[in-house]
mmCIF file of C-alpha atoms in Angstrom:
data_model
loop_
_atom_site.group_PDB
_atom_site.id
_atom_site.type_symbol
_atom_site.label_atom_id
_atom_site.label_comp_id
_atom_site.label_asym_id
_atom_site.label_seq_id
_atom_site.Cartn_x
_atom_site.Cartn_y
_atom_site.Cartn_z
ATOM 1 C CA MET A 80 20.879 -73.468 -25.277
ATOM 2 C CA THR A 81 19.146 -71.208 -22.742
ATOM 3 C CA ILE A 82 15.467 -71.264 -21.769
ATOM 4 C CA ASP A 83 14.179 -67.867 -20.632
ATOM 5 C CA LEU A 84 10.511 -67.634 -19.639
ATOM 6 C CA GLN A 85 10.162 -64.189 -18.109
ATOM 7 C CA LEU A 86 6.587 -63.075 -17.460
ATOM 8 C CA ASP A 87 7.212 -59.728 -19.182
ATOM 9 C CA SER A 88 9.011 -61.185 -22.215
ATOM 10 C CA ARG A 89 8.540 -59.133 -25.378
ATOM 11 C CA VAL A 90 6.759 -61.316 -27.924
ATOM 12 C CA LEU A 91 6.487 -61.042 -31.712
ATOM 13 C CA ILE A 92 3.888 -62.747 -33.922
ATOM 14 C CA GLN A 93 4.924 -63.856 -37.429
ATOM 15 C CA GLY A 94 1.891 -64.516 -39.632
ATOM 16 C CA VAL A 95 -1.751 -63.688 -38.940
ATOM 17 C CA ASP A 96 -3.499 -64.873 -42.088
ATOM 18 C CA ASN A 97 -5.454 -67.658 -40.383
ATOM 19 C CA PRO A 98 -8.138 -67.845 -37.685
ATOM 20 C CA LEU A 99 -5.869 -69.823 -35.343
ATOM 21 C CA ALA A 100 -3.397 -66.950 -35.107
ATOM 22 C CA LEU A 101 -6.102 -64.350 -34.578
ATOM 23 C CA ALA A 102 -7.750 -66.355 -31.795
ATOM 24 C CA ALA A 103 -4.396 -67.035 -30.126
ATOM 25 C CA ILE A 104 -3.424 -63.370 -30.170
ATOM 26 C CA SER A 105 -6.669 -62.409 -28.486
ATOM 27 C CA ARG A 106 -6.267 -65.066 -25.780
ATOM 28 C CA MET A 107 -2.647 -64.204 -25.121
ATOM 29 C CA GLN A 108 -3.369 -60.491 -24.816
ATOM 30 C CA THR A 109 -6.215 -61.209 -22.408
ATOM 31 C CA TYR A 110 -3.820 -63.392 -20.404
ATOM 32 C CA GLY A 111 -1.305 -60.561 -20.203
ATOM 33 C CA THR A 112 1.274 -61.757 -22.734
ATOM 34 C CA ASN A 113 3.408 -58.815 -23.818
ATOM 35 C CA ILE A 114 2.894 -58.951 -27.597
ATOM 36 C CA ILE A 115 4.580 -55.920 -29.114
ATOM 37 C CA GLY A 116 3.908 -56.362 -32.824
ATOM 38 C CA ILE A 117 3.106 -58.518 -35.840
ATOM 39 C CA VAL A 118 5.109 -59.333 -38.961
ATOM 40 C CA SER A 119 2.991 -59.993 -42.039
ATOM 41 C CA ALA A 120 4.506 -59.303 -45.467
ATOM 42 C CA GLY A 121 2.607 -56.678 -47.425
ATOM 43 C CA ARG A 122 0.706 -55.360 -44.401
ATOM 44 C CA GLY A 123 3.366 -53.126 -42.928
ATOM 45 C CA GLY A 124 1.947 -49.872 -41.542
ATOM 46 C CA GLN A 125 -1.437 -51.403 -40.776
ATOM 47 C CA ARG A 126 -2.717 -52.316 -37.326
ATOM 48 C CA LEU A 127 -4.481 -55.316 -35.860
ATOM 49 C CA GLY A 128 -6.368 -53.897 -32.927
ATOM 50 C CA ASP A 129 -3.733 -52.121 -30.849
ATOM 51 C CA LEU A 130 -0.822 -54.031 -32.437
ATOM 52 C CA PRO A 131 1.338 -52.460 -35.176
ATOM 53 C CA MET A 132 2.134 -54.568 -38.218
ATOM 54 C CA PHE A 133 5.443 -54.710 -40.093
ATOM 55 C CA ASP A 134 6.817 -56.287 -43.254
ATOM 56 C CA LEU A 135 10.107 -57.447 -41.722
ATOM 57 C CA VAL A 136 11.357 -58.572 -38.321
ATOM 58 C CA GLU A 137 14.255 -56.121 -38.421
ATOM 59 C CA GLU A 138 11.766 -53.276 -38.782
ATOM 60 C CA VAL A 139 10.098 -54.298 -35.533
ATOM 61 C CA GLN A 140 13.384 -54.301 -33.661
ATOM 62 C CA SER A 141 14.549 -50.988 -35.099
ATOM 63 C CA ARG A 142 11.253 -49.353 -34.127
ATOM 64 C CA LEU A 143 10.275 -51.159 -30.914
ATOM 65 C CA GLY A 144 13.464 -52.658 -29.513
ATOM 66 C CA PRO A 145 14.641 -56.208 -28.707
ATOM 67 C CA ILE A 146 12.371 -59.255 -28.804
ATOM 68 C CA GLU A 147 12.721 -62.331 -26.604
ATOM 69 C CA THR A 148 10.276 -64.732 -28.293
ATOM 70 C CA SER A 149 8.629 -65.064 -31.697
ATOM 71 C CA LEU A 150 5.528 -67.192 -32.329
ATOM 72 C CA ILE A 151 5.367 -68.403 -35.929
ATOM 73 C CA PHE A 152 1.987 -69.015 -37.575
ATOM 74 C CA VAL A 153 2.922 -68.684 -41.269
ATOM 75 C CA PRO A 154 2.055 -71.525 -43.713
ATOM 76 C CA ALA A 155 4.333 -74.575 -43.576
ATOM 77 C CA TYR A 156 6.266 -73.735 -46.747
ATOM 78 C CA GLU A 157 7.060 -70.242 -45.373
ATOM 79 C CA VAL A 158 8.252 -71.336 -41.919
ATOM 80 C CA LEU A 159 11.914 -71.767 -42.857
ATOM 81 C CA ASP A 160 12.194 -68.217 -44.226
ATOM 82 C CA ALA A 161 10.283 -66.746 -41.275
ATOM 83 C CA ALA A 162 12.371 -68.613 -38.711
ATOM 84 C CA LEU A 163 15.683 -67.789 -40.390
ATOM 85 C CA GLU A 164 14.648 -64.132 -40.494
ATOM 86 C CA ALA A 165 13.918 -64.209 -36.757
ATOM 87 C CA ILE A 166 17.244 -65.948 -36.027
ATOM 88 C CA ALA A 167 19.132 -63.405 -38.151
ATOM 89 C CA ALA A 168 17.506 -60.652 -36.076
ATOM 90 C CA GLY A 169 18.856 -62.273 -32.923
ATOM 91 C CA ILE A 170 15.579 -63.487 -31.410
ATOM 92 C CA PRO A 171 16.669 -66.245 -28.977
ATOM 93 C CA GLN A 172 13.410 -68.259 -28.737
ATOM 94 C CA LEU A 173 11.029 -69.394 -31.477
ATOM 95 C CA VAL A 174 7.708 -71.189 -30.985
ATOM 96 C CA ILE A 175 6.614 -72.759 -34.280
ATOM 97 C CA ILE A 176 2.878 -73.357 -34.130
ATOM 98 C CA THR A 177 2.585 -74.430 -37.775
ATOM 99 C CA ARG A 178 2.505 -78.173 -38.446
ATOM 100 C CA GLY A 179 3.797 -80.168 -41.399
ATOM 101 C CA ILE A 180 7.053 -78.333 -42.088
ATOM 102 C CA PRO A 181 8.932 -79.980 -45.003
ATOM 103 C CA PRO A 182 11.532 -82.242 -43.346
ATOM 104 C CA LEU A 183 14.484 -80.837 -45.280
ATOM 105 C CA ASP A 184 13.427 -77.310 -44.289
ATOM 106 C CA MET A 185 13.323 -78.393 -40.655
ATOM 107 C CA ILE A 186 16.758 -79.990 -40.867
ATOM 108 C CA ARG A 187 18.224 -76.795 -42.299
ATOM 109 C CA LEU A 188 16.503 -74.722 -39.614
ATOM 110 C CA LEU A 189 17.748 -76.929 -36.769
ATOM 111 C CA ARG A 190 21.309 -76.697 -38.054
ATOM 112 C CA GLN A 191 21.105 -72.905 -38.061
ATOM 113 C CA ALA A 192 19.508 -72.872 -34.614
ATOM 114 C CA SER A 193 22.339 -75.030 -33.274
ATOM 115 C CA MET A 194 24.962 -72.660 -34.648
ATOM 116 C CA THR A 195 23.229 -69.601 -33.175
ATOM 117 C CA ASN A 196 22.145 -71.177 -29.851
ATOM 118 C CA THR A 197 18.497 -70.469 -30.681
ATOM 119 C CA LEU A 198 15.782 -72.303 -28.754
ATOM 120 C CA ILE A 199 13.094 -73.752 -31.033
ATOM 121 C CA LEU A 200 9.831 -75.175 -29.717
ATOM 122 C CA GLY A 201 8.038 -77.137 -32.416
ATOM 123 C CA SER A 202 7.222 -77.462 -35.192
ATOM 124 C CA GLY A 203 3.597 -78.301 -34.565
ATOM 125 C CA SER A 204 3.768 -76.936 -31.017
ATOM 126 C CA ALA A 205 0.821 -75.642 -28.993
ATOM 127 C CA GLY A 206 3.338 -73.609 -27.014
ATOM 128 C CA ILE A 207 3.795 -73.045 -23.296
ATOM 129 C CA ILE A 208 1.475 -72.066 -20.476
ATOM 130 C CA ILE A 209 2.358 -71.268 -16.876
ATOM 131 C CA PRO A 210 -1.160 -71.135 -15.417
ATOM 132 C CA ASP A 211 -2.218 -67.671 -14.231
ATOM 133 C CA ARG A 212 1.184 -66.264 -15.233
ATOM 134 C CA LEU A 213 2.242 -66.721 -18.857
ATOM 135 C CA LEU A 214 0.727 -67.903 -22.147
ATOM 136 C CA LEU A 215 2.824 -68.414 -25.271
ATOM 137 C CA GLY A 216 0.762 -70.366 -27.775
ATOM 138 C CA ILE A 217 -2.696 -71.631 -28.617
ATOM 139 C CA TYR A 218 -3.834 -73.239 -25.361
ATOM 140 C CA GLN A 219 -7.286 -72.616 -23.897
ATOM 141 C CA PRO A 220 -6.162 -71.114 -20.546
ATOM 142 C CA GLN A 221 -9.328 -72.046 -18.665
ATOM 143 C CA LEU A 222 -8.377 -75.738 -18.955
ATOM 144 C CA PHE A 223 -5.348 -75.320 -16.701
ATOM 145 C CA SER A 224 -4.858 -74.381 -13.054
ATOM 146 C CA PRO A 225 -1.802 -73.376 -10.987
ATOM 147 C CA GLY A 226 0.005 -76.148 -9.168
ATOM 148 C CA LYS A 227 3.268 -78.076 -8.872
ATOM 149 C CA VAL A 228 3.108 -80.658 -11.676
ATOM 150 C CA ALA A 229 4.831 -79.975 -14.998
ATOM 151 C CA ILE A 230 3.537 -81.562 -18.194
ATOM 152 C CA VAL A 231 5.966 -82.152 -21.071
ATOM 153 C CA SER A 232 3.999 -83.397 -24.043
ATOM 154 C CA ARG A 233 4.337 -84.634 -27.595
ATOM 155 C CA ASN A 234 0.592 -85.092 -27.999
ATOM 156 C CA GLN A 235 -1.437 -81.901 -28.014
ATOM 157 C CA SER A 236 -4.853 -83.560 -27.902
ATOM 158 C CA LEU A 237 -4.052 -85.385 -24.662
ATOM 159 C CA THR A 238 -2.503 -82.462 -22.812
ATOM 160 C CA ALA A 239 -5.761 -80.781 -21.789
ATOM 161 C CA GLU A 240 -7.296 -84.136 -20.841
ATOM 162 C CA ILE A 241 -4.392 -84.891 -18.525
ATOM 163 C CA ALA A 242 -4.539 -81.391 -17.050
ATOM 164 C CA SER A 243 -8.249 -81.942 -16.355
ATOM 165 C CA GLU A 244 -7.473 -85.147 -14.439
ATOM 166 C CA LEU A 245 -4.854 -83.299 -12.419
ATOM 167 C CA ASN A 246 -7.288 -80.462 -11.687
ATOM 168 C CA ILE A 247 -9.922 -82.889 -10.396
ATOM 169 C CA ALA A 248 -7.301 -84.388 -8.067
ATOM 170 C CA ASN A 249 -6.267 -80.897 -6.866
ATOM 171 C CA LEU A 250 -2.916 -81.250 -8.620
ATOM 172 C CA GLY A 251 -2.518 -78.146 -10.739
ATOM 173 C CA GLN A 252 0.228 -77.417 -13.235
ATOM 174 C CA SER A 253 3.457 -75.493 -12.726
ATOM 175 C CA ILE A 254 4.023 -75.371 -16.489
ATOM 176 C CA VAL A 255 2.762 -77.135 -19.611
ATOM 177 C CA ILE A 256 5.185 -77.555 -22.521
ATOM 178 C CA HIS A 257 4.208 -79.016 -25.877
ATOM 179 C CA ILE A 258 7.491 -79.660 -27.651
ATOM 180 C CA GLY A 259 5.773 -80.336 -30.982
ATOM 181 C CA SER A 260 3.745 -82.979 -32.747
ATOM 182 C CA ASP A 261 5.780 -83.219 -35.960
ATOM 183 C CA SER A 262 8.388 -85.950 -36.349
ATOM 184 C CA LEU A 263 11.263 -83.446 -36.439
ATOM 185 C CA VAL A 264 11.234 -80.889 -33.628
ATOM 186 C CA GLY A 265 13.687 -78.452 -32.116
ATOM 187 C CA SER A 266 14.157 -78.562 -28.358
ATOM 188 C CA SER A 267 14.187 -82.055 -26.885
ATOM 189 C CA CYS A 268 12.360 -83.569 -23.959
ATOM 190 C CA ARG A 269 15.700 -83.937 -22.203
ATOM 191 C CA LEU A 270 16.434 -80.210 -22.487
ATOM 192 C CA TRP A 271 13.157 -79.352 -20.785
ATOM 193 C CA LEU A 272 13.694 -81.976 -18.098
ATOM 194 C CA GLU A 273 17.061 -80.448 -17.310
ATOM 195 C CA TRP A 274 15.401 -77.055 -16.967
ATOM 196 C CA LEU A 275 12.594 -78.457 -14.807
ATOM 197 C CA GLN A 276 15.075 -80.003 -12.381
ATOM 198 C CA SER A 277 15.941 -76.481 -11.194
ATOM 199 C CA ASP A 278 12.439 -74.988 -11.521
ATOM 200 C CA HIS A 279 11.348 -74.216 -7.960
ATOM 201 C CA LEU A 280 7.649 -74.274 -8.939
ATOM 202 C CA THR A 281 7.808 -77.893 -10.144
ATOM 203 C CA GLU A 282 7.732 -80.873 -7.768
ATOM 204 C CA ALA A 283 6.788 -83.648 -10.224
ATOM 205 C CA ILE A 284 6.622 -84.199 -13.967
ATOM 206 C CA VAL A 285 4.227 -85.921 -16.368
ATOM 207 C CA LEU A 286 5.669 -87.038 -19.708
ATOM 208 C CA VAL A 287 3.223 -87.537 -22.565
ATOM 209 C CA GLY A 288 4.421 -89.196 -25.772
ATOM 210 C CA ASP A 289 3.291 -91.265 -28.725
ATOM 211 C CA ILE A 290 4.440 -94.836 -29.196
ATOM 212 C CA CYS A 291 6.443 -93.697 -32.221
ATOM 213 C CA TRP A 292 8.331 -91.121 -30.140
ATOM 214 C CA ASP A 293 11.857 -92.495 -29.746
ATOM 215 C CA SER A 294 13.351 -90.138 -27.142
ATOM 216 C CA GLU A 295 11.994 -92.072 -24.150
ATOM 217 C CA ALA A 296 15.233 -94.018 -23.728
ATOM 218 C CA VAL A 297 17.281 -90.824 -23.578
ATOM 219 C CA THR A 298 14.785 -89.315 -21.158
ATOM 220 C CA ALA A 299 14.849 -92.335 -18.883
ATOM 221 C CA ALA A 300 18.649 -92.526 -18.951
ATOM 222 C CA TYR A 301 18.904 -88.892 -17.948
ATOM 223 C CA LEU A 302 16.469 -89.293 -15.082
ATOM 224 C CA LEU A 303 18.205 -92.451 -13.925
ATOM 225 C CA ALA A 304 21.529 -90.602 -13.783
ATOM 226 C CA GLU A 305 20.157 -87.537 -12.086
ATOM 227 C CA GLN A 306 17.791 -89.197 -9.609
ATOM 228 C CA GLY A 307 15.729 -86.048 -9.822
ATOM 229 C CA LYS A 308 12.061 -85.179 -9.324
ATOM 230 C CA PRO A 309 9.459 -87.963 -9.627
ATOM 231 C CA VAL A 310 8.123 -88.621 -13.105
ATOM 232 C CA VAL A 311 5.015 -90.357 -14.423
ATOM 233 C CA ALA A 312 4.867 -91.280 -18.101
ATOM 234 C CA TYR A 313 1.894 -91.885 -20.360
ATOM 235 C CA LEU A 314 2.435 -93.272 -23.864
ATOM 236 C CA ALA A 315 -0.405 -92.544 -26.253
ATOM 237 C CA GLY A 316 -1.262 -95.627 -28.293
ATOM 238 C CA ILE A 317 0.316 -98.030 -25.824
ATOM 239 C CA HIS A 318 -2.597 -100.451 -26.262
ATOM 240 C CA ALA A 319 -2.548 -100.379 -30.053
ATOM 241 C CA SER A 320 -2.295 -103.901 -31.516
ATOM 242 C CA THR A 321 -0.424 -102.666 -34.563
ATOM 243 C CA PRO A 322 1.895 -99.725 -35.200
ATOM 244 C CA HIS A 323 0.486 -96.413 -36.385
ATOM 245 C CA PRO A 324 0.624 -96.439 -40.208
ATOM 246 C CA LEU A 325 2.955 -93.853 -41.704
ATOM 247 C CA THR A 326 0.657 -92.659 -44.455
ATOM 248 C CA ASP A 327 1.728 -89.042 -44.773
ATOM 249 C CA ALA A 328 4.627 -88.495 -47.184
ATOM 250 C CA ALA A 329 6.313 -85.920 -44.964
ATOM 251 C CA ILE A 330 6.176 -88.256 -41.975
ATOM 252 C CA VAL A 331 7.607 -91.144 -43.975
ATOM 253 C CA LEU A 332 10.452 -88.972 -45.266
ATOM 254 C CA SER A 333 11.262 -87.460 -41.882
ATOM 255 C CA HIS A 334 11.299 -90.890 -40.235
ATOM 256 C CA THR A 335 13.598 -92.161 -42.956
ATOM 257 C CA LEU A 336 15.952 -89.218 -42.489
ATOM 258 C CA SER A 337 16.007 -89.307 -38.708
ATOM 259 C CA LYS A 338 15.470 -92.914 -37.579
ATOM 260 C CA PRO A 339 14.345 -96.385 -38.678
ATOM 261 C CA ILE A 340 10.680 -96.917 -39.356
ATOM 262 C CA TYR A 341 8.861 -97.811 -36.142
ATOM 263 C CA HIS A 342 8.462 -101.462 -35.128
ATOM 264 C CA ALA A 343 5.827 -102.715 -32.713
ATOM 265 C CA ASP A 344 8.169 -104.639 -30.433
ATOM 266 C CA THR A 345 9.851 -101.405 -29.300
ATOM 267 C CA ILE A 346 6.781 -100.467 -27.211
ATOM 268 C CA GLN A 347 7.561 -103.006 -24.504
ATOM 269 C CA GLN A 348 11.253 -102.149 -24.717
ATOM 270 C CA ARG A 349 10.480 -98.514 -23.956
ATOM 271 C CA ILE A 350 8.220 -99.433 -21.060
ATOM 272 C CA LYS A 351 11.028 -101.570 -19.613
ATOM 273 C CA THR A 352 13.424 -98.649 -20.018
ATOM 274 C CA TYR A 353 11.086 -96.433 -18.026
ATOM 275 C CA LYS A 354 10.721 -99.024 -15.287
ATOM 276 C CA ARG A 355 14.489 -99.466 -14.999
ATOM 277 C CA ALA A 356 14.675 -95.719 -14.409
ATOM 278 C CA LYS A 357 11.986 -96.035 -11.723
ATOM 279 C CA ILE A 358 9.505 -94.022 -13.781
ATOM 280 C CA ALA A 359 5.879 -95.062 -13.319
ATOM 281 C CA VAL A 360 4.008 -95.709 -16.580
ATOM 282 C CA ALA A 361 0.272 -95.000 -16.446
ATOM 283 C CA LYS A 362 -1.880 -97.421 -18.420
ATOM 284 C CA LYS A 363 -4.774 -94.966 -18.324
ATOM 285 C CA ILE A 364 -4.861 -91.190 -18.032
ATOM 286 C CA SER A 365 -7.016 -91.533 -14.923
ATOM 287 C CA GLN A 366 -4.105 -93.309 -13.180
ATOM 288 C CA ILE A 367 -1.747 -90.354 -13.463
ATOM 289 C CA PRO A 368 -2.887 -88.428 -10.331
ATOM 290 C CA HIS A 369 -2.748 -91.603 -8.229
ATOM 291 C CA LEU A 370 0.781 -92.391 -9.402
ATOM 292 C CA LEU A 371 1.901 -88.845 -8.651
ATOM 293 C CA LYS A 372 0.444 -88.952 -5.156
ATOM 294 C CA LYS A 373 1.971 -92.376 -4.628
ATOM 295 C CA SER A 374 5.380 -90.833 -5.239
ATOM 296 C CA GLY A 375 4.942 -89.012 -1.919
ATOM 297 C CA GLN A 376 5.814 -85.675 -3.431
ATOM 298 C CA GLN A 377 2.294 -84.299 -3.767
ATOM 299 C CA GLU A 378 -0.014 -83.402 -0.915
#
């Protein structure tokens, strides 16, 4: 699976029938993102500002040429069809902004993506930002500044807060990647870490996850084997006295399909796994800049 983040990538938007999509399009265009068109069924032939609208993805490609990335904003129950349509058209990278995709739909989509070598970010992803260079998603660009620290996050609400702490400490961001907040997501933390190992703009990495995120062990094992760039981890909910309740039916189902229901004693096990891999674990967000500087990699 290949990650290709060219600054002039041709970007498609699928779905604009919500304020989030409209606001994101405006921000991305202001940031210089090369959005070439919009797919919205029933609105083909219309325009949204200077962007042409189409009924089908294949119409966009036949009229405007190849597309590198599609951002999907359609309602959750339409995501599978939209994503499969984009994959069938040969689009190599999908960013699924929509949250709450039915778990069985996501499983089917991930199987198809694996067979076609399609990169999927999300579902429930805020996207990617390379400060002052590239915006693919719903971030508020003014919250980020250029630098040498990459953030790979599973918790959207904490990402901007951590970036703010880095900014105050004069540690800007090389890239910010939100791999998705839903239980089932496409591209893994490990995939992005592998890519970041060869990213010349990145000198250190901050991992942000929830206590019910079970990929930490894989992440730590990879870093231990590679002995790569320094990493600081922050686990949201690390101080919780009890596990997060799984009250949403989709979350319960997806956890059942993909892994055992979370148990509280795994928190300390994951922290120990990080420490064995020589990864510093911040107890507070405010500790992250200090731990990065302590690594000796940041000036």
